PDB file of C-alpha atoms and ligand atoms in Angstrom:
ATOM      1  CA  UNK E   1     -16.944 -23.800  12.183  1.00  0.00           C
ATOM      2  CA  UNK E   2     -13.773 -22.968   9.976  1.00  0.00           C
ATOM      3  CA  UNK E   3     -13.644 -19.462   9.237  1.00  0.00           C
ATOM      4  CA  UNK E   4     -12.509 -18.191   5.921  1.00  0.00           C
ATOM      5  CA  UNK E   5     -11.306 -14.781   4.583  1.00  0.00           C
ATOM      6  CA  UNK E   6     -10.799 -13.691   1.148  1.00  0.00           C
ATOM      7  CA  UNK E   7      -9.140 -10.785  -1.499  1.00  0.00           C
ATOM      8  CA  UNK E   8     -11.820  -9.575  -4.190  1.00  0.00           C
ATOM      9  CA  UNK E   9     -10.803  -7.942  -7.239  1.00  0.00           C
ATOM     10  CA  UNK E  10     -10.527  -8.104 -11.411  1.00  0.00           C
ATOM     11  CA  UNK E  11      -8.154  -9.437 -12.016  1.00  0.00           C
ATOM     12  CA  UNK E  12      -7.385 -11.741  -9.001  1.00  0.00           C
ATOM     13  CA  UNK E  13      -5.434 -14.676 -10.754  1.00  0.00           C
ATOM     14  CA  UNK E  14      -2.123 -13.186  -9.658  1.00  0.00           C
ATOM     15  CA  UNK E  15      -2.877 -11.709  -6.127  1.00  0.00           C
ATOM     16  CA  UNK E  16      -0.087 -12.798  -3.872  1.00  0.00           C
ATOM     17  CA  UNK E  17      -2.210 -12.234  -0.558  1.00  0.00           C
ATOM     18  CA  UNK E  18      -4.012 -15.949  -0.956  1.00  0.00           C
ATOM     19  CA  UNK E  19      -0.744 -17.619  -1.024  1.00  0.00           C
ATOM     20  CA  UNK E  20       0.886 -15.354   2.192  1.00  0.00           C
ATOM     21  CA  UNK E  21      -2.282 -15.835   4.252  1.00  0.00           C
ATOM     22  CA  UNK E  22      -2.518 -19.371   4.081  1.00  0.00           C
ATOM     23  CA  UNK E  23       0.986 -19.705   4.708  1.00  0.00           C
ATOM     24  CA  UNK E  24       0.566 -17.360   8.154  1.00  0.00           C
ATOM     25  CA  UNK E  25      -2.817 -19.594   9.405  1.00  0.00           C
ATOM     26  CA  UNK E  26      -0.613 -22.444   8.913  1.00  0.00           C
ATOM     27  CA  UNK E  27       2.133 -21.194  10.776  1.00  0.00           C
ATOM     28  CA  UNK E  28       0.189 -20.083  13.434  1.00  0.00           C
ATOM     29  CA  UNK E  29      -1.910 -23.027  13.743  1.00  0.00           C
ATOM     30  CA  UNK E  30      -5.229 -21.146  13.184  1.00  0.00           C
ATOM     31  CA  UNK E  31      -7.632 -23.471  11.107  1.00  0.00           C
ATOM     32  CA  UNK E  32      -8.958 -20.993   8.724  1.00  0.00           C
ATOM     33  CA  UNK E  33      -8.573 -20.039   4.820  1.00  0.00           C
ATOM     34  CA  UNK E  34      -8.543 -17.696   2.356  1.00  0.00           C
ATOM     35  CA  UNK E  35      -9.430 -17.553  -1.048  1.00  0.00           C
ATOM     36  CA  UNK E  36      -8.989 -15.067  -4.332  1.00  0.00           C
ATOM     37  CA  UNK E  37     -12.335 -14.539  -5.603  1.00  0.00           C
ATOM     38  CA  UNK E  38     -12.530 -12.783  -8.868  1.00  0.00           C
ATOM     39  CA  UNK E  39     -15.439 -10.296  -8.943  1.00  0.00           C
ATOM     40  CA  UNK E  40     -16.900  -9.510 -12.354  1.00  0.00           C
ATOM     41  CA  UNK E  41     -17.912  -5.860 -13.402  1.00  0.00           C
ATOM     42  CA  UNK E  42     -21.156  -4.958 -11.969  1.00  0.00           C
ATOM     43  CA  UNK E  43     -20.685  -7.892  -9.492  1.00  0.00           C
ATOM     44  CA  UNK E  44     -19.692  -6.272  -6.846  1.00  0.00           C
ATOM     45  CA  UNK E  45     -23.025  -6.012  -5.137  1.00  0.00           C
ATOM     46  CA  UNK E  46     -23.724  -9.551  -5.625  1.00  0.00           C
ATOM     47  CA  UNK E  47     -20.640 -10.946  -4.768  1.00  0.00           C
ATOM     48  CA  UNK E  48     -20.940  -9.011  -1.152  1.00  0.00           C
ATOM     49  CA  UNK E  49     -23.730 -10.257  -0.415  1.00  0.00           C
ATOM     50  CA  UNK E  50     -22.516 -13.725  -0.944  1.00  0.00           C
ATOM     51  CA  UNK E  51     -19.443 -13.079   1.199  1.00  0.00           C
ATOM     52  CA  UNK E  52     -21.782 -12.067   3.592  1.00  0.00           C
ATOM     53  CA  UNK E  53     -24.904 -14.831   3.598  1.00  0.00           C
ATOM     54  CA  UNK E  54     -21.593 -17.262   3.480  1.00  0.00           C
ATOM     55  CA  UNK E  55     -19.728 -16.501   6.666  1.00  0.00           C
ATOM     56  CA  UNK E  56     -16.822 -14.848   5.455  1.00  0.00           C
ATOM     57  CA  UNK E  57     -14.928 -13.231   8.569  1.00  0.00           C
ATOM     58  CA  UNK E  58     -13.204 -10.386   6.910  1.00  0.00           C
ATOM     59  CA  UNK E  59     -11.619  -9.718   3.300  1.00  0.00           C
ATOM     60  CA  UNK E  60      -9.209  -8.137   1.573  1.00  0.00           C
ATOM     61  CA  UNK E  61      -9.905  -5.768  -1.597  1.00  0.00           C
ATOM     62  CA  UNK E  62      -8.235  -4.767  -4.263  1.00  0.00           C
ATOM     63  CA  UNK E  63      -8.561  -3.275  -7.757  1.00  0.00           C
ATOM     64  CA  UNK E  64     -10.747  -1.641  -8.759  1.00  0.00           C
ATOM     65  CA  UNK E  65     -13.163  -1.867  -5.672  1.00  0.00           C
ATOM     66  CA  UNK E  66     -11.282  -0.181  -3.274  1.00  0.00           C
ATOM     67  CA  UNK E  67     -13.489   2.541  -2.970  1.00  0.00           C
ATOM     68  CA  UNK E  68     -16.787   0.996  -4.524  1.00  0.00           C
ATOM     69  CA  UNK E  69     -17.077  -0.867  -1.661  1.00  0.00           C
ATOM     70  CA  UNK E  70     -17.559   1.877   0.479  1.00  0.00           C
ATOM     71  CA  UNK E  71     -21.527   2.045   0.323  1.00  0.00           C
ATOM     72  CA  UNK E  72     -21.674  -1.703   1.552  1.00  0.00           C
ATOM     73  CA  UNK E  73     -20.253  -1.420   4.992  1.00  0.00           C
ATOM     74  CA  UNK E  74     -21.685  -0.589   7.633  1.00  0.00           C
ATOM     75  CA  UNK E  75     -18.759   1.715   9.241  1.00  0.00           C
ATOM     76  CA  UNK E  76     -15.160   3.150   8.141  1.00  0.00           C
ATOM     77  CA  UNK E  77     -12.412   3.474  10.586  1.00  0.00           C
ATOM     78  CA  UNK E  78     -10.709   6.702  10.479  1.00  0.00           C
ATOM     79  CA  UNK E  79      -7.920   6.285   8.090  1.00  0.00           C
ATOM     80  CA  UNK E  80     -10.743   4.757   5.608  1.00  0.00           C
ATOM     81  CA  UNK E  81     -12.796   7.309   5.914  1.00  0.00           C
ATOM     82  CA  UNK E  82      -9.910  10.159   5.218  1.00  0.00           C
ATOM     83  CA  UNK E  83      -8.460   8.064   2.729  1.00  0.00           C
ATOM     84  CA  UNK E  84     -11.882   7.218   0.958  1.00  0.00           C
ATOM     85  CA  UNK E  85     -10.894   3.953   0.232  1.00  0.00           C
ATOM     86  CA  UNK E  86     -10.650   0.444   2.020  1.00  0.00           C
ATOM     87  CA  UNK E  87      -8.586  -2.852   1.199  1.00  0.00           C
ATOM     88  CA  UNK E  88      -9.556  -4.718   4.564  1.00  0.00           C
ATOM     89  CA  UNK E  89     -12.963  -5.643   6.045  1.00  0.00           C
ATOM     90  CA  UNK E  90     -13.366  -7.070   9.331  1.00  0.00           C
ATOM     91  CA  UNK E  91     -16.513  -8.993  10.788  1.00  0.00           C
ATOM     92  CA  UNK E  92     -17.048  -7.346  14.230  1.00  0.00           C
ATOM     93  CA  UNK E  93     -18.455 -10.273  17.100  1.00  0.00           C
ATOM     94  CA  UNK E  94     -21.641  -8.171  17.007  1.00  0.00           C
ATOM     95  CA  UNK E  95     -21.926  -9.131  13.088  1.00  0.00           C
ATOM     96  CA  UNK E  96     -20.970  -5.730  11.829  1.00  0.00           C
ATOM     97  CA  UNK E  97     -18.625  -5.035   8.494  1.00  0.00           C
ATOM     98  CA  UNK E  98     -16.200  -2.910   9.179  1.00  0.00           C
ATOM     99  CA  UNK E  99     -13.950  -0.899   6.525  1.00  0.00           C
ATOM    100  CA  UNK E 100     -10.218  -0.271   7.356  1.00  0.00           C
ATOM    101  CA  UNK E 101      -7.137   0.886   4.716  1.00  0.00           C
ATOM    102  CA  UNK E 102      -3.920  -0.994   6.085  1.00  0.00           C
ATOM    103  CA  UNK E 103      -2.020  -0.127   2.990  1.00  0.00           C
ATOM    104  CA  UNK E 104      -0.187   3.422   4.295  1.00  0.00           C
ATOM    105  CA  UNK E 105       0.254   2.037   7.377  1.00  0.00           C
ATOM    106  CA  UNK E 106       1.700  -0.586   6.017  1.00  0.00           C
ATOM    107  CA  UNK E 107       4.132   0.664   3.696  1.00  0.00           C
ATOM    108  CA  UNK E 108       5.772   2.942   6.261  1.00  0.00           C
ATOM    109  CA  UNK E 109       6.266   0.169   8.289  1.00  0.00           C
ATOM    110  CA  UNK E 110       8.208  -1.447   5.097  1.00  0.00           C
ATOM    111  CA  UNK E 111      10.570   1.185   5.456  1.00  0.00           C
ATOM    112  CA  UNK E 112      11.943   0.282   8.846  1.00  0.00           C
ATOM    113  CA  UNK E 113      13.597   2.597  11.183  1.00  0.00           C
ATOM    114  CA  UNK E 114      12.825   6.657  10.250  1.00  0.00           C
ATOM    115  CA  UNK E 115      12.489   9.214  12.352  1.00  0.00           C
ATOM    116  CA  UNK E 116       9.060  11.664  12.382  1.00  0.00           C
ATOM    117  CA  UNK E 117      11.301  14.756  11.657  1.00  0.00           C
ATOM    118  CA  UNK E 118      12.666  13.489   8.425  1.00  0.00           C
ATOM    119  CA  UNK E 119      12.057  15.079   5.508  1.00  0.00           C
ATOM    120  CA  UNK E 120       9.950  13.136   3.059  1.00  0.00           C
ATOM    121  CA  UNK E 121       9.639  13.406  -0.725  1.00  0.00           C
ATOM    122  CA  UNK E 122       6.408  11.707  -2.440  1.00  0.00           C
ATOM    123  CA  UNK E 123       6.141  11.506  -5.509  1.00  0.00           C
ATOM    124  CA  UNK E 124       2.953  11.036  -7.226  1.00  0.00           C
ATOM    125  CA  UNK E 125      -0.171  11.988  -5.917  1.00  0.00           C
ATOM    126  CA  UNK E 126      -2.771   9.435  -6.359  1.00  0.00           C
ATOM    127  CA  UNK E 127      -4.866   7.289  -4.824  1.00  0.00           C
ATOM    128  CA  UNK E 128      -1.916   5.296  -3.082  1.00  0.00           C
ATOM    129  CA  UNK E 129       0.135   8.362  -2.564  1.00  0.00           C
ATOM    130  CA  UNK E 130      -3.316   9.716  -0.662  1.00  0.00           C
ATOM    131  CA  UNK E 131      -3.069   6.586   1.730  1.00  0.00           C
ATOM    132  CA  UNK E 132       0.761   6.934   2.552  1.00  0.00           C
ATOM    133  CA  UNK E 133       0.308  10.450   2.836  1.00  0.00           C
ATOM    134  CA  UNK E 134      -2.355  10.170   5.359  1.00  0.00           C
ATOM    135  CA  UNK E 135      -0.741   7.519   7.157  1.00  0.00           C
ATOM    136  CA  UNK E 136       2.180   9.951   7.220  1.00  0.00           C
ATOM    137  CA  UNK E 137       0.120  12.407   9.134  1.00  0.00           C
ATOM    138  CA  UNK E 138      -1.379  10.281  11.703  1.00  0.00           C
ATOM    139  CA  UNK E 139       2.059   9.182  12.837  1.00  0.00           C
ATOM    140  CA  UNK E 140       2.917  12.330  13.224  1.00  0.00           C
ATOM    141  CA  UNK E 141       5.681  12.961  10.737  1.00  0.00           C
ATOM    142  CA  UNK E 142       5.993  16.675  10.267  1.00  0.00           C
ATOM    143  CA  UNK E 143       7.853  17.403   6.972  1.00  0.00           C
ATOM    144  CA  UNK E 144       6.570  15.958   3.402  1.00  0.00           C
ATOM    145  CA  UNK E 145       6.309  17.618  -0.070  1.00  0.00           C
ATOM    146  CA  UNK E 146       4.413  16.223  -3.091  1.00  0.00           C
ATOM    147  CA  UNK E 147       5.596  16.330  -6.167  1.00  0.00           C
ATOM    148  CA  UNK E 148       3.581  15.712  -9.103  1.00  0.00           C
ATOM    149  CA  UNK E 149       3.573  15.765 -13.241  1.00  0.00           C
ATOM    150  CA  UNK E 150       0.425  17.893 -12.743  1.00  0.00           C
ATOM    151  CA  UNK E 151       1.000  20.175  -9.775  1.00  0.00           C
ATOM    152  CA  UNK E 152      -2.597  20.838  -9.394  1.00  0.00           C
ATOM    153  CA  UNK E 153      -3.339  17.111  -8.394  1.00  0.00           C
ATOM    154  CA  UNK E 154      -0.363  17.249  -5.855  1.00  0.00           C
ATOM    155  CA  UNK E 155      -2.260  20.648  -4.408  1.00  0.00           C
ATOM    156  CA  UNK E 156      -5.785  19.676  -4.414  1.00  0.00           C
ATOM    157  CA  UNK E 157      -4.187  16.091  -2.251  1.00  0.00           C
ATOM    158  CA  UNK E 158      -2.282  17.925   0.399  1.00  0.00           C
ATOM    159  CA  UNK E 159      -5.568  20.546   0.499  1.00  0.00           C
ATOM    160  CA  UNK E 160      -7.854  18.187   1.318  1.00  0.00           C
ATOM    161  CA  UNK E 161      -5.150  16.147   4.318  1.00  0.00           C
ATOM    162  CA  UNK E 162      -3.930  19.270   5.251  1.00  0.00           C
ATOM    163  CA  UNK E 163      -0.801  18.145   5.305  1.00  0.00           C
ATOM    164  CA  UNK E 164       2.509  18.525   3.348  1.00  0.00           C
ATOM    165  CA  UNK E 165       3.663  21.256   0.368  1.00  0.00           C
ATOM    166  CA  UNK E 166       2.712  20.459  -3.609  1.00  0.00           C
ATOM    167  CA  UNK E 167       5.780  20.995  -5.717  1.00  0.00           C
ATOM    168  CA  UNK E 168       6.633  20.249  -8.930  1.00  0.00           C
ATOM    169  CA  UNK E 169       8.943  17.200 -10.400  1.00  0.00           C
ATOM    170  CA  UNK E 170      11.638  20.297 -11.207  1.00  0.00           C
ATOM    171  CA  UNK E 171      11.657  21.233  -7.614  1.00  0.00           C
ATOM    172  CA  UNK E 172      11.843  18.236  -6.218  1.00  0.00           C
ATOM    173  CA  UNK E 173      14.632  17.573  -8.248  1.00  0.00           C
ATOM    174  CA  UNK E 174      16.401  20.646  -7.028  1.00  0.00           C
ATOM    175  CA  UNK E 175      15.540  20.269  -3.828  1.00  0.00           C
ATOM    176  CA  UNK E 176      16.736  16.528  -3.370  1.00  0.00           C
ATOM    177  CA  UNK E 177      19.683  16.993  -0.951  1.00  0.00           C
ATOM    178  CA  UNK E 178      16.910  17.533   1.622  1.00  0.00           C
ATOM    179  CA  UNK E 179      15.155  14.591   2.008  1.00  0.00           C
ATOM    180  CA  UNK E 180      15.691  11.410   4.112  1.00  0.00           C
ATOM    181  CA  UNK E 181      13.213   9.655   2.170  1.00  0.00           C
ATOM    182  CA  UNK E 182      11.497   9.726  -1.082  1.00  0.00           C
ATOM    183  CA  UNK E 183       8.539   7.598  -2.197  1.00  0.00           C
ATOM    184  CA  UNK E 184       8.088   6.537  -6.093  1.00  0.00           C
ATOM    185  CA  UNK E 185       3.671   6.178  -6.300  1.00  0.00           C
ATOM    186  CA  UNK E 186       3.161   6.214 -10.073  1.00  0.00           C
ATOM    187  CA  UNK E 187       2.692   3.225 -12.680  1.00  0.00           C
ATOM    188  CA  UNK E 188       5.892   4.745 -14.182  1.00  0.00           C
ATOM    189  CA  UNK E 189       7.874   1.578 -13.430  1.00  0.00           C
ATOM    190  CA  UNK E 190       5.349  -1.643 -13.849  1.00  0.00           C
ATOM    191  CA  UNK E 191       5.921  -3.970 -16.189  1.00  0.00           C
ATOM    192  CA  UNK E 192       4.577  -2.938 -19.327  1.00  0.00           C
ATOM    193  CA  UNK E 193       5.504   0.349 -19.146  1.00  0.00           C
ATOM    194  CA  UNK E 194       8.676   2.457 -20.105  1.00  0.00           C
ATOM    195  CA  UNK E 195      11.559   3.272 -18.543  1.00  0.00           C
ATOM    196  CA  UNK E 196      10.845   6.653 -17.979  1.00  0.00           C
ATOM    197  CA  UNK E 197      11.721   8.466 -14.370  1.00  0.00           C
ATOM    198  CA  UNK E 198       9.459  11.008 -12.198  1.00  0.00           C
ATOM    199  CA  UNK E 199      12.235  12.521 -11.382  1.00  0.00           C
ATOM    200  CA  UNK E 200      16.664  12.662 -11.706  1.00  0.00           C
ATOM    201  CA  UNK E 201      18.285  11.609  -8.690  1.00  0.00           C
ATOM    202  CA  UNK E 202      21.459  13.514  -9.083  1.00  0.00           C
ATOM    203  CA  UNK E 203      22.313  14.688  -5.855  1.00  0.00           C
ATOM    204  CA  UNK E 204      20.044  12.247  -3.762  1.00  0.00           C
ATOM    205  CA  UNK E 205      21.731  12.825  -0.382  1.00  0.00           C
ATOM    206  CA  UNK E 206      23.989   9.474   0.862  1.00  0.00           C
ATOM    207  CA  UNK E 207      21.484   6.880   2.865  1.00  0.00           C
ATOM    208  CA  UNK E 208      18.459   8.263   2.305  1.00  0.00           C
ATOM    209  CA  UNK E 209      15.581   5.612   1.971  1.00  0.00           C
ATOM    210  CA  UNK E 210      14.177   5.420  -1.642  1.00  0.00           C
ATOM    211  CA  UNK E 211      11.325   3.228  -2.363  1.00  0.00           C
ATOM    212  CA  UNK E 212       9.077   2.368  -4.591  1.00  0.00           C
ATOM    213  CA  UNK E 213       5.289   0.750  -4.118  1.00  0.00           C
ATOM    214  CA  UNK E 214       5.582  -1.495  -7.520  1.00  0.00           C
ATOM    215  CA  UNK E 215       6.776  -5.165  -6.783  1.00  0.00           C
ATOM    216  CA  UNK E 216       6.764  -6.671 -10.087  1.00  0.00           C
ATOM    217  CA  UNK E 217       8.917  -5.606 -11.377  1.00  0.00           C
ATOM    218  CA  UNK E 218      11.084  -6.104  -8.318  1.00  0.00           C
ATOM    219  CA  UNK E 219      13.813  -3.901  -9.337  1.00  0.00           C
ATOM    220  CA  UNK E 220      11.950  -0.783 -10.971  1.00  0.00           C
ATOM    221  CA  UNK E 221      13.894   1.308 -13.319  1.00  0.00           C
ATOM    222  CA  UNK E 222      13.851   4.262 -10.461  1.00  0.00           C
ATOM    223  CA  UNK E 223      14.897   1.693  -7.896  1.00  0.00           C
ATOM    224  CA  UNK E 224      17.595   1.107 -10.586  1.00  0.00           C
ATOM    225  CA  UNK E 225      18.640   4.504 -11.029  1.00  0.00           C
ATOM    226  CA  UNK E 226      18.784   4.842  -7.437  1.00  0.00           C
ATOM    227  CA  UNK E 227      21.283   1.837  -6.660  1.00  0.00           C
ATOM    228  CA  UNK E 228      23.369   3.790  -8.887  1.00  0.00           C
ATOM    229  CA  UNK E 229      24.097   6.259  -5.618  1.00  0.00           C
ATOM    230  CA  UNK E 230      24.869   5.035  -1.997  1.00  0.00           C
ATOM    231  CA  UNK E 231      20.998   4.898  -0.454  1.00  0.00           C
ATOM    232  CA  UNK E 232      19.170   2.412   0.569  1.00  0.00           C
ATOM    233  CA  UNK E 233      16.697   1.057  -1.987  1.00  0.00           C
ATOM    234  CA  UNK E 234      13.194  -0.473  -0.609  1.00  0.00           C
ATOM    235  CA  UNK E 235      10.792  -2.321  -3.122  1.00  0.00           C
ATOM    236  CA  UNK E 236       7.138  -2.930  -2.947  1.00  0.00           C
ATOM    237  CA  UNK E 237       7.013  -6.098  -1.443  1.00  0.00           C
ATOM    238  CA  UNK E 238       7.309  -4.740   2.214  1.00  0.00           C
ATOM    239  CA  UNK E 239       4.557  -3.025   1.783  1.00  0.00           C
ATOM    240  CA  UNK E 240       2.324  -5.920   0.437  1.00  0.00           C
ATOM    241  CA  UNK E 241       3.390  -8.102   3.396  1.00  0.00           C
ATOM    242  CA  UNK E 242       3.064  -5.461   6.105  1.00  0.00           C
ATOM    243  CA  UNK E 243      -0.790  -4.329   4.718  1.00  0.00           C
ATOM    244  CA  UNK E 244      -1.438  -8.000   4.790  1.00  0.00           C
ATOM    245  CA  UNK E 245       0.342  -8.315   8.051  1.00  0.00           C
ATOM    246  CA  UNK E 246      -1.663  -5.778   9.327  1.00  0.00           C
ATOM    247  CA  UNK E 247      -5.221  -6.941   8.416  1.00  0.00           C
ATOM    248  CA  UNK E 248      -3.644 -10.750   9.572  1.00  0.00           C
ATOM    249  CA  UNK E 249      -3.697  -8.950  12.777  1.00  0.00           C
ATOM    250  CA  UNK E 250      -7.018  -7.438  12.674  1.00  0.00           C
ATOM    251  CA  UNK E 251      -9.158 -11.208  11.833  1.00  0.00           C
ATOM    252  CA  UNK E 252      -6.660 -13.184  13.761  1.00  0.00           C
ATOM    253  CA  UNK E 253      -5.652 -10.948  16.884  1.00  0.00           C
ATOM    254  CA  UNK E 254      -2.131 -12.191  16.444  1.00  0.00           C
ATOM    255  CA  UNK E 255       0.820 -10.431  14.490  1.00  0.00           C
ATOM    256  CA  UNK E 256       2.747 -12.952  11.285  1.00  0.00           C
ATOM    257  CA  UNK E 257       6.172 -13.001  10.412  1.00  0.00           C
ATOM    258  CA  UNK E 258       6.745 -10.410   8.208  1.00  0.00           C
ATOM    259  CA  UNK E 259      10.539 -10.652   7.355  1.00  0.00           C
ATOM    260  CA  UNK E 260      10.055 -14.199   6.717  1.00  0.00           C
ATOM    261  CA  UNK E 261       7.559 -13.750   4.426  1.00  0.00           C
ATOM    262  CA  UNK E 262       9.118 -10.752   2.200  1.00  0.00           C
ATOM    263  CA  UNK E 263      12.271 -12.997   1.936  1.00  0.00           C
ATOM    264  CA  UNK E 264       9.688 -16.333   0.394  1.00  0.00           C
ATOM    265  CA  UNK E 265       7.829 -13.668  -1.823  1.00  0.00           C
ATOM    266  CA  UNK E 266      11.257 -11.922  -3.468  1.00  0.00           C
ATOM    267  CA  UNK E 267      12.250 -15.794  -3.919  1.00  0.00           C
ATOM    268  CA  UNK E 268       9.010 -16.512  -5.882  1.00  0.00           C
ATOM    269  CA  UNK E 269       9.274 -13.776  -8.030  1.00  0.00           C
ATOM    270  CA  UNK E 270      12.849 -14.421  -8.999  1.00  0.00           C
ATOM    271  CA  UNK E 271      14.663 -11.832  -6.815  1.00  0.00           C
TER     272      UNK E 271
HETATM  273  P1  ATR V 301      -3.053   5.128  -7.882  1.00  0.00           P
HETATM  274  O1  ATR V 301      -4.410   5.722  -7.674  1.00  0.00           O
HETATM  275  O2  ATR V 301      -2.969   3.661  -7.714  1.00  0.00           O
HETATM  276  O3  ATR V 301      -1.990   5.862  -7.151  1.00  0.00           O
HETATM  277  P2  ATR V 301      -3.093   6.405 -10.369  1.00  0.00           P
HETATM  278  O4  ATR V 301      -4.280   7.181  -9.900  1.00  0.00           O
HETATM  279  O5  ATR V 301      -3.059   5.883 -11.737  1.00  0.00           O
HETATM  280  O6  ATR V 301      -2.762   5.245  -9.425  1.00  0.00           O
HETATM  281  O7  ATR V 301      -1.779   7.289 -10.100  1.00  0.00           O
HETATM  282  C1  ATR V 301      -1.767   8.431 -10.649  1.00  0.00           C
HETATM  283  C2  ATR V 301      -0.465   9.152 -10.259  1.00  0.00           C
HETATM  284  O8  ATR V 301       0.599   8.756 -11.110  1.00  0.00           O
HETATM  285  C3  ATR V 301      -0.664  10.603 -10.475  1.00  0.00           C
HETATM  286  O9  ATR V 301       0.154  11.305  -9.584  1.00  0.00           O
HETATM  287  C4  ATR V 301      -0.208  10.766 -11.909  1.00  0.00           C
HETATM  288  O10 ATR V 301       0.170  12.073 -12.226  1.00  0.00           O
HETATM  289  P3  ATR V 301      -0.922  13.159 -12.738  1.00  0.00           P
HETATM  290  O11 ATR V 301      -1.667  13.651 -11.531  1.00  0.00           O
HETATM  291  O12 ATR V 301      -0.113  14.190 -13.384  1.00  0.00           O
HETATM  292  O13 ATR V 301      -1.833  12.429 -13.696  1.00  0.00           O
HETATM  293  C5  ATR V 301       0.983   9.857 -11.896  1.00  0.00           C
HETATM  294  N1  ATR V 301       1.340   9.395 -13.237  1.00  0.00           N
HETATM  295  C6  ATR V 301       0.655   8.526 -13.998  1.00  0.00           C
HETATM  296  N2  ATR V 301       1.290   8.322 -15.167  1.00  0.00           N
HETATM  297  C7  ATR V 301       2.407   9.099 -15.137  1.00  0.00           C
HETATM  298  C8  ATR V 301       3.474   9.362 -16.050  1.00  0.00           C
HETATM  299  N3  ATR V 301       3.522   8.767 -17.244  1.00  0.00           N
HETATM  300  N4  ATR V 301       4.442  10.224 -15.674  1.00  0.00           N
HETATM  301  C9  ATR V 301       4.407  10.822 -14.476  1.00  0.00           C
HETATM  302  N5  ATR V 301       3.414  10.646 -13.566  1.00  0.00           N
HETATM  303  C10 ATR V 301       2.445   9.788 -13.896  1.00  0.00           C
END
């Protein structure tokens, strides 16, 4: 039978993952699909179920059901579990559904090479900056701050990992020569919002990473700011591909072309 895997969320129309998963089973010859399926409010129940009594082999999710989803599976891998929050589901053989988050993981492998004793800056400390954070710590980085608008967010977050320092958008900003790699996690940035900054980046040391998790716009006005200095500026995208690479790999048992697939994605959206 042809197996087919899907992304759930409101909205849906403009998920990206339907059109970079079809493009990987066709390039890998695997005769599968996968299809956006918009999930009303108060659905959600419903519309697992259906997934379910209709074969689906694993799925993607995505706002707002991240963590609504929770109570429907039947177990969490760890980084789910500590995260509190899953965007991939995998049917096991035995006919188990199985919650994983592939998003932190994901976006550190967008940043390429880095080294666990660099010094990394987050800033933000939601519920993304909780799954990079955490994925952080199991790789065994060693050195991260947090640095939020409302410092008692960014204390409560590193409290409950048990990793990392809370300081505020002031200290970061005096303490920016120190870091190899700072992460931009709030809305600040998307489309319909301002051009307001977390944070200054006068005297962001030379080469160190800065990226953002927003990919539309593809340029945020921090990634902006930051080509103003010599560092090396890394958008969202990576980190779309690479969770979608990653949960690819856990329905298909094969790894997709990642590079390939940022460099089709920055074309579509005008980059
Ligand atoms: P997500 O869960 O997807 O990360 P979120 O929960 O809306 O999204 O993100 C909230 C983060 O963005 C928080 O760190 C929030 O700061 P506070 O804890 O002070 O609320 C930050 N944030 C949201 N809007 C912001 C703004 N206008 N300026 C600075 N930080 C902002």
């Amino acid at each position: 039978m042809k197996k087919w895997f899907a992304v759930i969320g409101n909205p849906i129309a403009h998920s990206l993952s339907p059109y970079m998963h079809d493009a990987w089973l066709q390039e890998q010859n695997i005769n599968a699909s996968y299809i956006p399926i918009h999930v009303k409010e108060g659905k959600l129940k419903d519309a697992i179920e259906g997934l379910k009594l209709l074969g689906c082999s694993g799925w993607n999710v995505t706002v707002p059901y991240k963590e609504a989803i929770i109570p429907f599976l039947d177990r969490l891998d760890e980084s789910a579990a500590k995260i509190g929050a899953v965007n991939t589901v995998v049917k096991t053989d035995e006919g188990e559904f199985v919650g994983y988050n592939t998003d932190g993981l994901g976006f550190i492998r967008s940043l390429g090479e880095t080294d666990h004793s660099n010094n990394i800056l987050m800033l933000g400390a939601g519920g993304a900056a909780r799954g990079i954070i955490f994925a952080f710590k199991q790789l065994g980085y060693k050195n991260l701050s947090v640095a939020n608008r409302t410092l008692e967010n960014a204390k409560k977050l590193v409290d409950e990992l048990q990793f990392g320092q809370a300081i505020t958008y002031l200290e970061a900003e005096e303490q920016l020569q120190s870091f190899d790699v700072v992460v931009q996690t709030t809305p600040l940035g998307m489309k319909s919002n301002s051009k307001e900054l977390p944070i200054q980046l006068k005297g962001i040391k030379e080469y160190t990473i800065v990226a953002d998790i927003v990919y539309n716009p593809l340029v945020t006005p921090f990634l902006e700011e930051a080509e103003k200095y010599n560092v090396r500026t890394i958008n969202g995208l990576g980190m779309l591909v690479h969770q979608g690479a990653l949960a690819f790999s856990y329905w298909n048992g094969s790894y997709p072309n990642t590079d390939n697939m940022i460099q089709r994605l920055t074309e579509q959206l005008g980059g």
